[in-house]
PDB file of C-alpha atoms (C1' of nucleotides) in Angstrom:
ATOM      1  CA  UNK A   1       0.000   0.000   0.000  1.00 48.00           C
ATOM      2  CA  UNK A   2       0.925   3.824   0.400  1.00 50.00           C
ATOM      3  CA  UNK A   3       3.519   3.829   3.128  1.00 44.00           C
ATOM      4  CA  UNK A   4       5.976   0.778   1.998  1.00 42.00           C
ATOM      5  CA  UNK A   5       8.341   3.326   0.822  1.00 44.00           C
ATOM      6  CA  UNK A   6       8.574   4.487   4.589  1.00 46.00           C
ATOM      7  CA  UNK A   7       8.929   0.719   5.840  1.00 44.00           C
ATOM      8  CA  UNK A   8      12.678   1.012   6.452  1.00 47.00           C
ATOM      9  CA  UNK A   9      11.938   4.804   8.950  1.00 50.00           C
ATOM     10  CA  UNK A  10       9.635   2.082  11.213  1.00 50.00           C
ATOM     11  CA  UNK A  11      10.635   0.404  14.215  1.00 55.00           C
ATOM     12  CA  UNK A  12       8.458  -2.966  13.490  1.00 54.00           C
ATOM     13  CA  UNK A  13       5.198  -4.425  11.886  1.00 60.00           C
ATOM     14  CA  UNK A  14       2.766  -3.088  14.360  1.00 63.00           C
ATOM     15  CA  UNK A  15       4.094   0.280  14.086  1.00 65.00           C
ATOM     16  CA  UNK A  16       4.126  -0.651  10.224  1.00 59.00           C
ATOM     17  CA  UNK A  17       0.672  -1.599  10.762  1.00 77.00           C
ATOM     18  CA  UNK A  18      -0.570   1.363  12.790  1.00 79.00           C
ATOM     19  CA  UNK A  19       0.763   4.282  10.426  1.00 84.00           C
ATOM     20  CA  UNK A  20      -0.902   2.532   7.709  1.00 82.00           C
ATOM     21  CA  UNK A  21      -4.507   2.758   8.982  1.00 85.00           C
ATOM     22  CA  UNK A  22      -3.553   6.132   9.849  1.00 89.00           C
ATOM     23  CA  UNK A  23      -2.604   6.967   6.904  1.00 92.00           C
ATOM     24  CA  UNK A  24      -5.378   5.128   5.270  1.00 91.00           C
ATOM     25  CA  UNK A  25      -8.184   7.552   7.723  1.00 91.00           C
ATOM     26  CA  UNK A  26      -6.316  10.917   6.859  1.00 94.00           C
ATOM     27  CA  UNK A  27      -6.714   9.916   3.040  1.00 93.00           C
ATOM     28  CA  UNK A  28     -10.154   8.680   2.952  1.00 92.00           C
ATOM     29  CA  UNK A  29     -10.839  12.534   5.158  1.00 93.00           C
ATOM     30  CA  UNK A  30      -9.061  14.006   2.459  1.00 95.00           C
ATOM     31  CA  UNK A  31      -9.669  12.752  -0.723  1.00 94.00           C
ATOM     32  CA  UNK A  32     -13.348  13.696  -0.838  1.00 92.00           C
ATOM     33  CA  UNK A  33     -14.946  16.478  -2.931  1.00 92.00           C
ATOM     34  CA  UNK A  34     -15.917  18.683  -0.032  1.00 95.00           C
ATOM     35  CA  UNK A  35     -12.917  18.368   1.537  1.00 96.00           C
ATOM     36  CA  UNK A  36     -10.393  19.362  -1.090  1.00 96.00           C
ATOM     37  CA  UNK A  37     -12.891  22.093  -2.997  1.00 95.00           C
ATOM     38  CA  UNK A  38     -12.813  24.292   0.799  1.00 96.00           C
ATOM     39  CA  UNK A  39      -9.214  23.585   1.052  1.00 97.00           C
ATOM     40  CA  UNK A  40      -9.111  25.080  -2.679  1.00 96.00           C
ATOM     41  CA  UNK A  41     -11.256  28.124  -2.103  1.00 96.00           C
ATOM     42  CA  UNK A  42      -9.725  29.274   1.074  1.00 97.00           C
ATOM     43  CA  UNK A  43      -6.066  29.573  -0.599  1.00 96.00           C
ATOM     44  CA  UNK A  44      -4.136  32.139   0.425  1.00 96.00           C
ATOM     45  CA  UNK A  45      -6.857  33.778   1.997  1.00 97.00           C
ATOM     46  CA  UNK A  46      -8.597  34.602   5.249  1.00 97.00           C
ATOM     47  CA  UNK A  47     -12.644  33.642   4.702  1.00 97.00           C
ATOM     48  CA  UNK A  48     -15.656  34.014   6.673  1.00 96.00           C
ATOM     49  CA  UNK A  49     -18.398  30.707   7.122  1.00 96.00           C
ATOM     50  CA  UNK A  50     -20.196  32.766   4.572  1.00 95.00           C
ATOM     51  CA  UNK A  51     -18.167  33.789   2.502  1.00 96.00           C
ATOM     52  CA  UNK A  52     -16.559  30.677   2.288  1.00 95.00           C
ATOM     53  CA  UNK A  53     -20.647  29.351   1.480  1.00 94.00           C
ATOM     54  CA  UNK A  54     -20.672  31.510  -1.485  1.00 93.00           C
ATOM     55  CA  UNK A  55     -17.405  30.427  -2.989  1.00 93.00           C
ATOM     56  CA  UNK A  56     -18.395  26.635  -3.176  1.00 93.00           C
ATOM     57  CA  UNK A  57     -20.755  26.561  -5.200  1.00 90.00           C
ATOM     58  CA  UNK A  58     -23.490  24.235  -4.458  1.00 90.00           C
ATOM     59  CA  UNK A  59     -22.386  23.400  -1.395  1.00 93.00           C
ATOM     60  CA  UNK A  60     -24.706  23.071   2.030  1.00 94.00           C
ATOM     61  CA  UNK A  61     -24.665  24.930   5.524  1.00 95.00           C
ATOM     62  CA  UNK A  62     -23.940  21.375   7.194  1.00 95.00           C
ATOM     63  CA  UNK A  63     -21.701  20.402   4.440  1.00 95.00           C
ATOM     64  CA  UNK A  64     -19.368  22.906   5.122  1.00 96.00           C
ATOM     65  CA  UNK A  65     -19.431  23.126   9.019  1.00 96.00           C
ATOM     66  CA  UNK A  66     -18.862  19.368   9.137  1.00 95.00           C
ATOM     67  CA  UNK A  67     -16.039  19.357   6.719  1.00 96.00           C
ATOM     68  CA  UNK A  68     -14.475  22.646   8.422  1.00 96.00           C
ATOM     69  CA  UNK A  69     -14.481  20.940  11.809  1.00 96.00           C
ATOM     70  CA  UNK A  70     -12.809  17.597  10.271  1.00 96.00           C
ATOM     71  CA  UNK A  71     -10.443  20.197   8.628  1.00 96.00           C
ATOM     72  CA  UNK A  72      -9.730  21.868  11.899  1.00 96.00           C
ATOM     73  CA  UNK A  73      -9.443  18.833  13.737  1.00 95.00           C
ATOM     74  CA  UNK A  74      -6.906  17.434  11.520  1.00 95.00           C
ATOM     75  CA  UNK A  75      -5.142  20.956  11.677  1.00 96.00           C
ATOM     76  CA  UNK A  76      -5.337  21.714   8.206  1.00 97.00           C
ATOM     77  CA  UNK A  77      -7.295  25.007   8.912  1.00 97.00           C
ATOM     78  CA  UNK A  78      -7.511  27.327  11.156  1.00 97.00           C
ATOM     79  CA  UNK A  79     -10.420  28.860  13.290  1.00 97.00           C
ATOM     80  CA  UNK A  80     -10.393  32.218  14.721  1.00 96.00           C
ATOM     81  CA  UNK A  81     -13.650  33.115  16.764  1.00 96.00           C
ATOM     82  CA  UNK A  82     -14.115  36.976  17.548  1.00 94.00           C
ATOM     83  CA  UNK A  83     -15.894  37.599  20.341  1.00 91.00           C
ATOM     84  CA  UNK A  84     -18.913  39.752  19.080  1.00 92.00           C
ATOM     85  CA  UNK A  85     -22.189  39.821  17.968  1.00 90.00           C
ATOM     86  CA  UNK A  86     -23.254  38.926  15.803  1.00 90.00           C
ATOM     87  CA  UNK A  87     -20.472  36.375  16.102  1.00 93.00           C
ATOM     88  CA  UNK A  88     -17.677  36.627  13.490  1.00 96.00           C
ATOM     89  CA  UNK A  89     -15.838  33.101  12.783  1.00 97.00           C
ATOM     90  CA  UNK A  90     -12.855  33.003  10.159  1.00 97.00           C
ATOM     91  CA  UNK A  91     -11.058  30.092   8.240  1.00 97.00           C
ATOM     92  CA  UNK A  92      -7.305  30.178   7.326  1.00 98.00           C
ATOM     93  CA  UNK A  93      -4.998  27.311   5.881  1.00 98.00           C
ATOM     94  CA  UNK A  94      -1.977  25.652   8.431  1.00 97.00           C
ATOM     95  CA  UNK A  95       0.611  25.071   6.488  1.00 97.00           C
ATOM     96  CA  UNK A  96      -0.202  21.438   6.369  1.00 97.00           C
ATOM     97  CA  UNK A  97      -3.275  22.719   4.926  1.00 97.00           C
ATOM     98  CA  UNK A  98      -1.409  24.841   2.449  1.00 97.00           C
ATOM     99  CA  UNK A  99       1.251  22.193   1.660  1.00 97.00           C
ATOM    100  CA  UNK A 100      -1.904  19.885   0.801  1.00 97.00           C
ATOM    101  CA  UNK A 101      -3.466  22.833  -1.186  1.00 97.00           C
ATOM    102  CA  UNK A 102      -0.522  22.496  -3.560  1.00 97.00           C
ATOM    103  CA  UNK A 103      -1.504  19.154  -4.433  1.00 96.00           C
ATOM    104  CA  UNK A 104      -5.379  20.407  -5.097  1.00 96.00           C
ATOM    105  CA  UNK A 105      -4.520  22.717  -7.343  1.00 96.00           C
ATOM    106  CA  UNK A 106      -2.537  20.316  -9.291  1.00 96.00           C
ATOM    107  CA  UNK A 107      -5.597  18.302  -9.863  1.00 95.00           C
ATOM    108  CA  UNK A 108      -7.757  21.049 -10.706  1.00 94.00           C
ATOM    109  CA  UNK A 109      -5.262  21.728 -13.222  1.00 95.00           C
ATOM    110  CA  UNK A 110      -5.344  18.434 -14.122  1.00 96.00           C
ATOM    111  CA  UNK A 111      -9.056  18.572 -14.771  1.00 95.00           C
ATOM    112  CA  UNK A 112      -9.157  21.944 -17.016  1.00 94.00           C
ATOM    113  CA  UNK A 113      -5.701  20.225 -18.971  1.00 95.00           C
ATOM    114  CA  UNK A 114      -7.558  16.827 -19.617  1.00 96.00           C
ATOM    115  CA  UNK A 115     -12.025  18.364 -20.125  1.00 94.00           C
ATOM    116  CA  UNK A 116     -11.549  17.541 -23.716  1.00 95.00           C
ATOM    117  CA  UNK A 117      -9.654  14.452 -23.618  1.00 96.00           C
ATOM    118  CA  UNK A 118     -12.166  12.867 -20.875  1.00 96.00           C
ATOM    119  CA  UNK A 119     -15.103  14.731 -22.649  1.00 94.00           C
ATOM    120  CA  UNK A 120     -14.506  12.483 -25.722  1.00 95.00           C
ATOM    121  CA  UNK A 121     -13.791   9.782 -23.944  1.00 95.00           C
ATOM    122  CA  UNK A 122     -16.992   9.509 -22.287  1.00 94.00           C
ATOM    123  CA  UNK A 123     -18.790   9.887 -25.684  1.00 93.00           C
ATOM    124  CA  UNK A 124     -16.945   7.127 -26.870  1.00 92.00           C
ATOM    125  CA  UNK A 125     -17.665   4.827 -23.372  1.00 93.00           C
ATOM    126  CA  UNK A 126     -21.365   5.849 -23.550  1.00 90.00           C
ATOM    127  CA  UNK A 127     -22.094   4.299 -26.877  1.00 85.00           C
TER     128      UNK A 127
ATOM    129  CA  UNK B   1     -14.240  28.734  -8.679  1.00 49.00           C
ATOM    130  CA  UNK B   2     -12.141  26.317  -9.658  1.00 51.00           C
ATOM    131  CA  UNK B   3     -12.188  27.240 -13.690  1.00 45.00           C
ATOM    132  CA  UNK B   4     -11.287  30.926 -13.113  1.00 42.00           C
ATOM    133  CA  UNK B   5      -8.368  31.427 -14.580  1.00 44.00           C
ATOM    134  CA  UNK B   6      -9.811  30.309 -18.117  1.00 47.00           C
ATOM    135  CA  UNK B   7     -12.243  32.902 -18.514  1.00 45.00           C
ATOM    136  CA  UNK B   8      -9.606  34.370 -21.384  1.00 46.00           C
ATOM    137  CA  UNK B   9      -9.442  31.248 -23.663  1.00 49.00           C
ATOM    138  CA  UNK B  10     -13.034  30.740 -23.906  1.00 49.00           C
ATOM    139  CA  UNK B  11     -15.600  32.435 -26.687  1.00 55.00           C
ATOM    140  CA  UNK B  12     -18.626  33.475 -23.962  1.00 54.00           C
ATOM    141  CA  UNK B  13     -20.584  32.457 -20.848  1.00 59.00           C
ATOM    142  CA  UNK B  14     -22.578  29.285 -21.918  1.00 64.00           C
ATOM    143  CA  UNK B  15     -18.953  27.970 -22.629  1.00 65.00           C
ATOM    144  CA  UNK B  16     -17.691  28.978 -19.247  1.00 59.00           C
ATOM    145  CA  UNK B  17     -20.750  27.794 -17.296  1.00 76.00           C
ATOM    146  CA  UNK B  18     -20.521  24.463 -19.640  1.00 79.00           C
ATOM    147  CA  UNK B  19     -16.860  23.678 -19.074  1.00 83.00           C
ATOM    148  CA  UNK B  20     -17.131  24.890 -15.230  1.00 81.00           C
ATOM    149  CA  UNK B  21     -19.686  21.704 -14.436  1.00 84.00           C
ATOM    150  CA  UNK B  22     -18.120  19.795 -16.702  1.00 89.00           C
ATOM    151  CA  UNK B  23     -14.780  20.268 -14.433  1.00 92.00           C
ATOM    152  CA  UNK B  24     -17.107  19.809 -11.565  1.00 90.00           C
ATOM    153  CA  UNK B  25     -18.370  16.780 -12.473  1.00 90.00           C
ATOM    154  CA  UNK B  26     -14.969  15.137 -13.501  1.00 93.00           C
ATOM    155  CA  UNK B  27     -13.839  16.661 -10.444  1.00 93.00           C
ATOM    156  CA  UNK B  28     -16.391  14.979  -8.211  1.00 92.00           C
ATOM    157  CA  UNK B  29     -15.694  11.602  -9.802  1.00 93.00           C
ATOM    158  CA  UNK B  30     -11.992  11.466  -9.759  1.00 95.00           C
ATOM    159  CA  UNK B  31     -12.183  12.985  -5.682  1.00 94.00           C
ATOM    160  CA  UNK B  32     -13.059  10.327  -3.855  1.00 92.00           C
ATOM    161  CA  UNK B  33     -11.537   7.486  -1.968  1.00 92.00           C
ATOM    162  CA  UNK B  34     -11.797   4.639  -4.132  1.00 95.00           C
ATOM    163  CA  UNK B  35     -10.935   6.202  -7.448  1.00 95.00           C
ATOM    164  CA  UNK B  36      -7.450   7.983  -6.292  1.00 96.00           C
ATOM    165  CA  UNK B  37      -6.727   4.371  -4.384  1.00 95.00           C
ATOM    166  CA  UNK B  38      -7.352   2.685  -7.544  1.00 96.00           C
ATOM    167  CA  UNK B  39      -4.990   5.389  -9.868  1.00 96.00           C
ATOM    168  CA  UNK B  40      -2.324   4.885  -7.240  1.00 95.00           C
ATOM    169  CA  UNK B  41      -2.588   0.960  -7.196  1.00 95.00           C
ATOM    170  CA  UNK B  42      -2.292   0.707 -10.639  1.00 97.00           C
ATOM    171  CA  UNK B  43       0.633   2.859 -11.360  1.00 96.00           C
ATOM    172  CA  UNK B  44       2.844   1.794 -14.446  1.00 97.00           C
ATOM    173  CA  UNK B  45       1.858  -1.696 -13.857  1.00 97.00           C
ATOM    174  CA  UNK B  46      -0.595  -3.714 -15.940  1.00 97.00           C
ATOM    175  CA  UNK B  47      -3.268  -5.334 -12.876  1.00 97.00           C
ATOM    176  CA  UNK B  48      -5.989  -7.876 -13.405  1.00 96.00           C
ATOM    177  CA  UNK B  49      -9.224  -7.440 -11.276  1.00 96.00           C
ATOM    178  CA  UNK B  50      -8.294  -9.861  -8.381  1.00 95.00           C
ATOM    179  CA  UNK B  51      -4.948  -8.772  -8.431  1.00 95.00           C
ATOM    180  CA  UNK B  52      -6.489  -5.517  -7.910  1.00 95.00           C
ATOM    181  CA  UNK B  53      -8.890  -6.495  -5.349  1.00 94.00           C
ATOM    182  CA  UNK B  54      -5.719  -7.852  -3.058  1.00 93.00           C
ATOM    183  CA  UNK B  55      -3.702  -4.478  -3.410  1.00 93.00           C
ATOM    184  CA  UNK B  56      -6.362  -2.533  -2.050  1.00 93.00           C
ATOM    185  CA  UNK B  57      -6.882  -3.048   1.468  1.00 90.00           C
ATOM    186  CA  UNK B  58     -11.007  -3.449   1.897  1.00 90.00           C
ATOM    187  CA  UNK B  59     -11.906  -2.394  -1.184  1.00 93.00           C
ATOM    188  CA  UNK B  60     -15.257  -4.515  -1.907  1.00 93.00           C
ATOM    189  CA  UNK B  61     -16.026  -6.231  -5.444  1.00 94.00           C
ATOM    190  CA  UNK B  62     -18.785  -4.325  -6.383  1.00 95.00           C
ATOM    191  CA  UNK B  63     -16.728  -1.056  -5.686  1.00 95.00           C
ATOM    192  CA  UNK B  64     -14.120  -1.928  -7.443  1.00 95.00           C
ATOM    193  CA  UNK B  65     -15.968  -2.492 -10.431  1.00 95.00           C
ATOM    194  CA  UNK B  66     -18.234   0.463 -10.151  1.00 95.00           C
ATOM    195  CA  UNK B  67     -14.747   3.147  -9.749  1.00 96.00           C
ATOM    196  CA  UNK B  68     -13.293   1.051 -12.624  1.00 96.00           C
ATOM    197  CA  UNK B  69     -15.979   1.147 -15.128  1.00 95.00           C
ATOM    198  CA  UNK B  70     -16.227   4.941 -14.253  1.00 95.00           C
ATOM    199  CA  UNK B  71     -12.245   5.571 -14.890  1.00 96.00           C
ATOM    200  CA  UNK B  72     -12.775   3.798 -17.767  1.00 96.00           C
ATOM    201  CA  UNK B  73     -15.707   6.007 -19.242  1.00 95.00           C
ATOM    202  CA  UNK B  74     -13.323   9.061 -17.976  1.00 95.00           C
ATOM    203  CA  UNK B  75     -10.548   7.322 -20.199  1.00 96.00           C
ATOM    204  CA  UNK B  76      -8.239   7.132 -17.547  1.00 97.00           C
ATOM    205  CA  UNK B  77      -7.822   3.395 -17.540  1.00 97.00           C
ATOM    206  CA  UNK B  78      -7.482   1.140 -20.417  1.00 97.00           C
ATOM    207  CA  UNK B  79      -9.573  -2.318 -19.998  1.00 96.00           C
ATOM    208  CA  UNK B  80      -7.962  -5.217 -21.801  1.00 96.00           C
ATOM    209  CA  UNK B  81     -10.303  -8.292 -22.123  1.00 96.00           C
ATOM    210  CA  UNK B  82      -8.271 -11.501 -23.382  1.00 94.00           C
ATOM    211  CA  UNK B  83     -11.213 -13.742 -24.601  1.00 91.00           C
ATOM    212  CA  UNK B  84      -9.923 -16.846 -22.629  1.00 92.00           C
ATOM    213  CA  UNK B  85     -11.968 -19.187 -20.220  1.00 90.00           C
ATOM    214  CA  UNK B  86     -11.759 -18.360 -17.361  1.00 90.00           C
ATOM    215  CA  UNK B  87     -11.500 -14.973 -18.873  1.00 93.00           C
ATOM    216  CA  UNK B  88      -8.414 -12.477 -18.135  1.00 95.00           C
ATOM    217  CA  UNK B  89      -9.028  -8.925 -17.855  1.00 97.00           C
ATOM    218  CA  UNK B  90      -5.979  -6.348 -17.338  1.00 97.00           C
ATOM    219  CA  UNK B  91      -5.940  -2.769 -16.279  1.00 97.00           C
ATOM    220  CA  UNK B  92      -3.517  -0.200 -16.978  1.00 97.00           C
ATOM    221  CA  UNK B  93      -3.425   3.994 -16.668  1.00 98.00           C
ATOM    222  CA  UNK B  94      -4.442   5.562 -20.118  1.00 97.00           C
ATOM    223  CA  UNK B  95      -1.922   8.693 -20.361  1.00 98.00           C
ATOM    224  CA  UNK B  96      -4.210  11.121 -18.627  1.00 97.00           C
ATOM    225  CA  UNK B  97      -4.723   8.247 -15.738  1.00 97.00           C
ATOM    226  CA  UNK B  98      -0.803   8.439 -15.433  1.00 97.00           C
ATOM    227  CA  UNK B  99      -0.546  12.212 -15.215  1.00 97.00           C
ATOM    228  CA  UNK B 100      -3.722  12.288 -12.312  1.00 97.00           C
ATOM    229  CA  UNK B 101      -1.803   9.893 -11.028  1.00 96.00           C
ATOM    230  CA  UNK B 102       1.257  11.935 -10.376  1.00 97.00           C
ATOM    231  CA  UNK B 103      -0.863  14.356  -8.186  1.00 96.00           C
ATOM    232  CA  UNK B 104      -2.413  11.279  -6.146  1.00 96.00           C
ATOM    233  CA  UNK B 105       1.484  10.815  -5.603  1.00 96.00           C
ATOM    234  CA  UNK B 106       2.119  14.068  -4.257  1.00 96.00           C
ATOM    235  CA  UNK B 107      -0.787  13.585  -2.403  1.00 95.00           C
ATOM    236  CA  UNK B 108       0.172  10.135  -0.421  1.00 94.00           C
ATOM    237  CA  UNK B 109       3.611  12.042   0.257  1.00 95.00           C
ATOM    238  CA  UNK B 110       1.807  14.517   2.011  1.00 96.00           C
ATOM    239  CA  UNK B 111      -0.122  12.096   4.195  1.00 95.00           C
ATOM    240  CA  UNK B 112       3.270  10.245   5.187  1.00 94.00           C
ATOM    241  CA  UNK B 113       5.165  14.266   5.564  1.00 95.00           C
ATOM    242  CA  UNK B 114       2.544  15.167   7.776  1.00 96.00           C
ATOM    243  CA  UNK B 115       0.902  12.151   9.934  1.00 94.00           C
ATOM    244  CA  UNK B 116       2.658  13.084  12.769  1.00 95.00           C
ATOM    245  CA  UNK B 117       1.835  16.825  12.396  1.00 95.00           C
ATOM    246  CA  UNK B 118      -2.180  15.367  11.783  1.00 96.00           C
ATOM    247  CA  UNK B 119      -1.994  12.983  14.953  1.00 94.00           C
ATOM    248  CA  UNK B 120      -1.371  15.211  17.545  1.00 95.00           C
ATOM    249  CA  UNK B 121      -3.580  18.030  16.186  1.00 95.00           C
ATOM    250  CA  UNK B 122      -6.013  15.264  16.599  1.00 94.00           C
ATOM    251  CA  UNK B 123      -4.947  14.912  20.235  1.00 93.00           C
ATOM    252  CA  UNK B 124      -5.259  18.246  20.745  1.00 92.00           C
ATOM    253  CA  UNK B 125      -8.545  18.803  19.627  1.00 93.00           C
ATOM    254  CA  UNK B 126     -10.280  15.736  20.859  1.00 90.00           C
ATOM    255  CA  UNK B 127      -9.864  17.079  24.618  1.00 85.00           C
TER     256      UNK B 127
ATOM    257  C1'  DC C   1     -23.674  35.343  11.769  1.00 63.54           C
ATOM    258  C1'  DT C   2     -22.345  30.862  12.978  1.00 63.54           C
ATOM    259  C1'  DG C   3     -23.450  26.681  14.635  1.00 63.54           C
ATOM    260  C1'  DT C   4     -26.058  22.451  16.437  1.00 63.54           C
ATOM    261  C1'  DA C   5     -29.818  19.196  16.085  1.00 63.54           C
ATOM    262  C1'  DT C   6     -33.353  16.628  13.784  1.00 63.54           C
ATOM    263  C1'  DC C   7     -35.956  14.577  10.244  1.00 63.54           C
ATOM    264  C1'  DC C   8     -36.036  12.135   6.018  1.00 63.54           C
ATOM    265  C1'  DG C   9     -35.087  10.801   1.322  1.00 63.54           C
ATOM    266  C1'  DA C  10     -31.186   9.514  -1.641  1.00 63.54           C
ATOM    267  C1'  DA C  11     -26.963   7.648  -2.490  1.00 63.54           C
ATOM    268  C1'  DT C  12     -23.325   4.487  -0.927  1.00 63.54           C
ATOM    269  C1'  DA C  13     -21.424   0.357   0.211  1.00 63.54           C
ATOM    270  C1'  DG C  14     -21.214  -4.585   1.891  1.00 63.54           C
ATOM    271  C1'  DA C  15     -22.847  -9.368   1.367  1.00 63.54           C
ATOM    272  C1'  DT C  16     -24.533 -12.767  -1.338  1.00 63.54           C
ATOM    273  C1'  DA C  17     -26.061 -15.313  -5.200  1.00 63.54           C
ATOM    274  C1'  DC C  18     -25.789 -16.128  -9.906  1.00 63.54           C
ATOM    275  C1'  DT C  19     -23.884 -16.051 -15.093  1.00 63.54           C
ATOM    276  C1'  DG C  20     -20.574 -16.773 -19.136  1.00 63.54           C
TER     277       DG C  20
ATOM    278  C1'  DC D   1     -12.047 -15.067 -13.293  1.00 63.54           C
ATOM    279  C1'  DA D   2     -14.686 -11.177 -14.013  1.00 63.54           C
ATOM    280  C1'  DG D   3     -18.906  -9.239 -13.885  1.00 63.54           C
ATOM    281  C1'  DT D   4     -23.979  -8.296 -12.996  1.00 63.54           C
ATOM    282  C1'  DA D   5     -27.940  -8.166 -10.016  1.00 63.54           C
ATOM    283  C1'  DT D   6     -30.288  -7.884  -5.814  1.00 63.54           C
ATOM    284  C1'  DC D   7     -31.104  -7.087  -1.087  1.00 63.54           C
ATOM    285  C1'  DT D   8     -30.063  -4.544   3.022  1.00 63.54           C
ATOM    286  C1'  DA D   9     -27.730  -1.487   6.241  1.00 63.54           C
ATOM    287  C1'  DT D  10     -25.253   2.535   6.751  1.00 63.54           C
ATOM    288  C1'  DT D  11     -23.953   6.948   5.529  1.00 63.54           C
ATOM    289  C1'  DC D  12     -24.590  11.148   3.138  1.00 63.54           C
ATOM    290  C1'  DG D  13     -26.726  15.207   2.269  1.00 63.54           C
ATOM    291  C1'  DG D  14     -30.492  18.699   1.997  1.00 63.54           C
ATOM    292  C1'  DA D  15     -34.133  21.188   4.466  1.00 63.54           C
ATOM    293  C1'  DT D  16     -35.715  23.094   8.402  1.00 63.54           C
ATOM    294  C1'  DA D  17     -35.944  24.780  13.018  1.00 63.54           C
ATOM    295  C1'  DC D  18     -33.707  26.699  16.718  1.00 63.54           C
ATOM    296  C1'  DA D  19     -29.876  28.739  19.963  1.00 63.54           C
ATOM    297  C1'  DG D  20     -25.929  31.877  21.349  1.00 63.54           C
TER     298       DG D  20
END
DNA sequence: CTGTATCCGAATAGATACTG
DNA sequence: CAGTATCTATTCGGATACAG
């Protein structure tokens, strides 16, 4: 699986064993379309909950607080609660949430350097 | 979102709106668990279904065959079919599968650069 | 404004049986 | 061996109501 490059850094198998199911429950947190289109829209920036509900398009209220607290909780973003009223809550990347950013905008260019390529493709699948 | 920086190359709206949830959609297939588990497992090998199967760690049958056939329609696997008995099917990354898969790479690095990092923010914010 | 909780339908995913 | 189909349980996700 992913980590037997790292096999050699590991003390033994259950160590082995353990990094790989962690491993295995970051990426399946990760590597979901919720997930990686907030860590996309907050970029460089500093966001707001609505703001950030306006960027994604289509996305949900309880869509985007669940993922944000998964995203906190893994410390890929960061929450900053001022202390007024109305309440004013906002969202900035870690830098393990940035570093992981890099990899999401790869993709998306991936996507926009391969819509004609799959576009055909799927015309050709679907008949 | 996501298709921003392509406003210039393309004639008017309906284009942009078209090729924005068309980028969506591939977007939304190709982000999820399975799929980018499947990508990576392949790599530059050529797999056959069970092999498959045993390289991904609980992966079920019916999933498996559901994220192939849609990698396929995306073209970003090849399905060979040798018309044997029992039959022999082999699967291997088109060229556009082999470049998404170079971002699911830089991806699993992450994970492994940063489990510690993600562990004890866990810690941290489960008390 | 931000967030939690609940209800409910839809989509997901596992298990199993069956076919060429 | 590879794949389809079906049944069922679980999860996901949207809508709504409500609280600080």
């Amino acid at each position: 699986m992913v980590t037997k490059q790292f096999k050699g850094s590991l003390k033994d198998e259950a160590d082995l064993t353990r990094a790989d199911s962690l491993a295995r429950e970051i990426f399946s947190d990760v590597a979901n379309k919720w997930a990686l289109l907030i860590i996309e829209a907050v970029g460089e920036r500093t966001l707001r909950f609505t703001e950030l509900r306006n960027e994604i398009e289509g996305i949900s209220h309880k869509m985007l607080t669940q993922n944000l607290r998964m995203l906190e909780r893994n410390g890929l973003v960061e929450r900053r609660v001022h202390p007024t009223v109305p309440p004013r809550v906002e969202y900035t990347l870690t830098e393990p949430g940035r570093a992981l950013r890099a990899t999401v905008d790869a993709m998306c260019d991936w996507t926009h350097r391969y819509l004609g390529h799959i576009e055909t493709a799927r015309h050709r699948f679907d008949s």
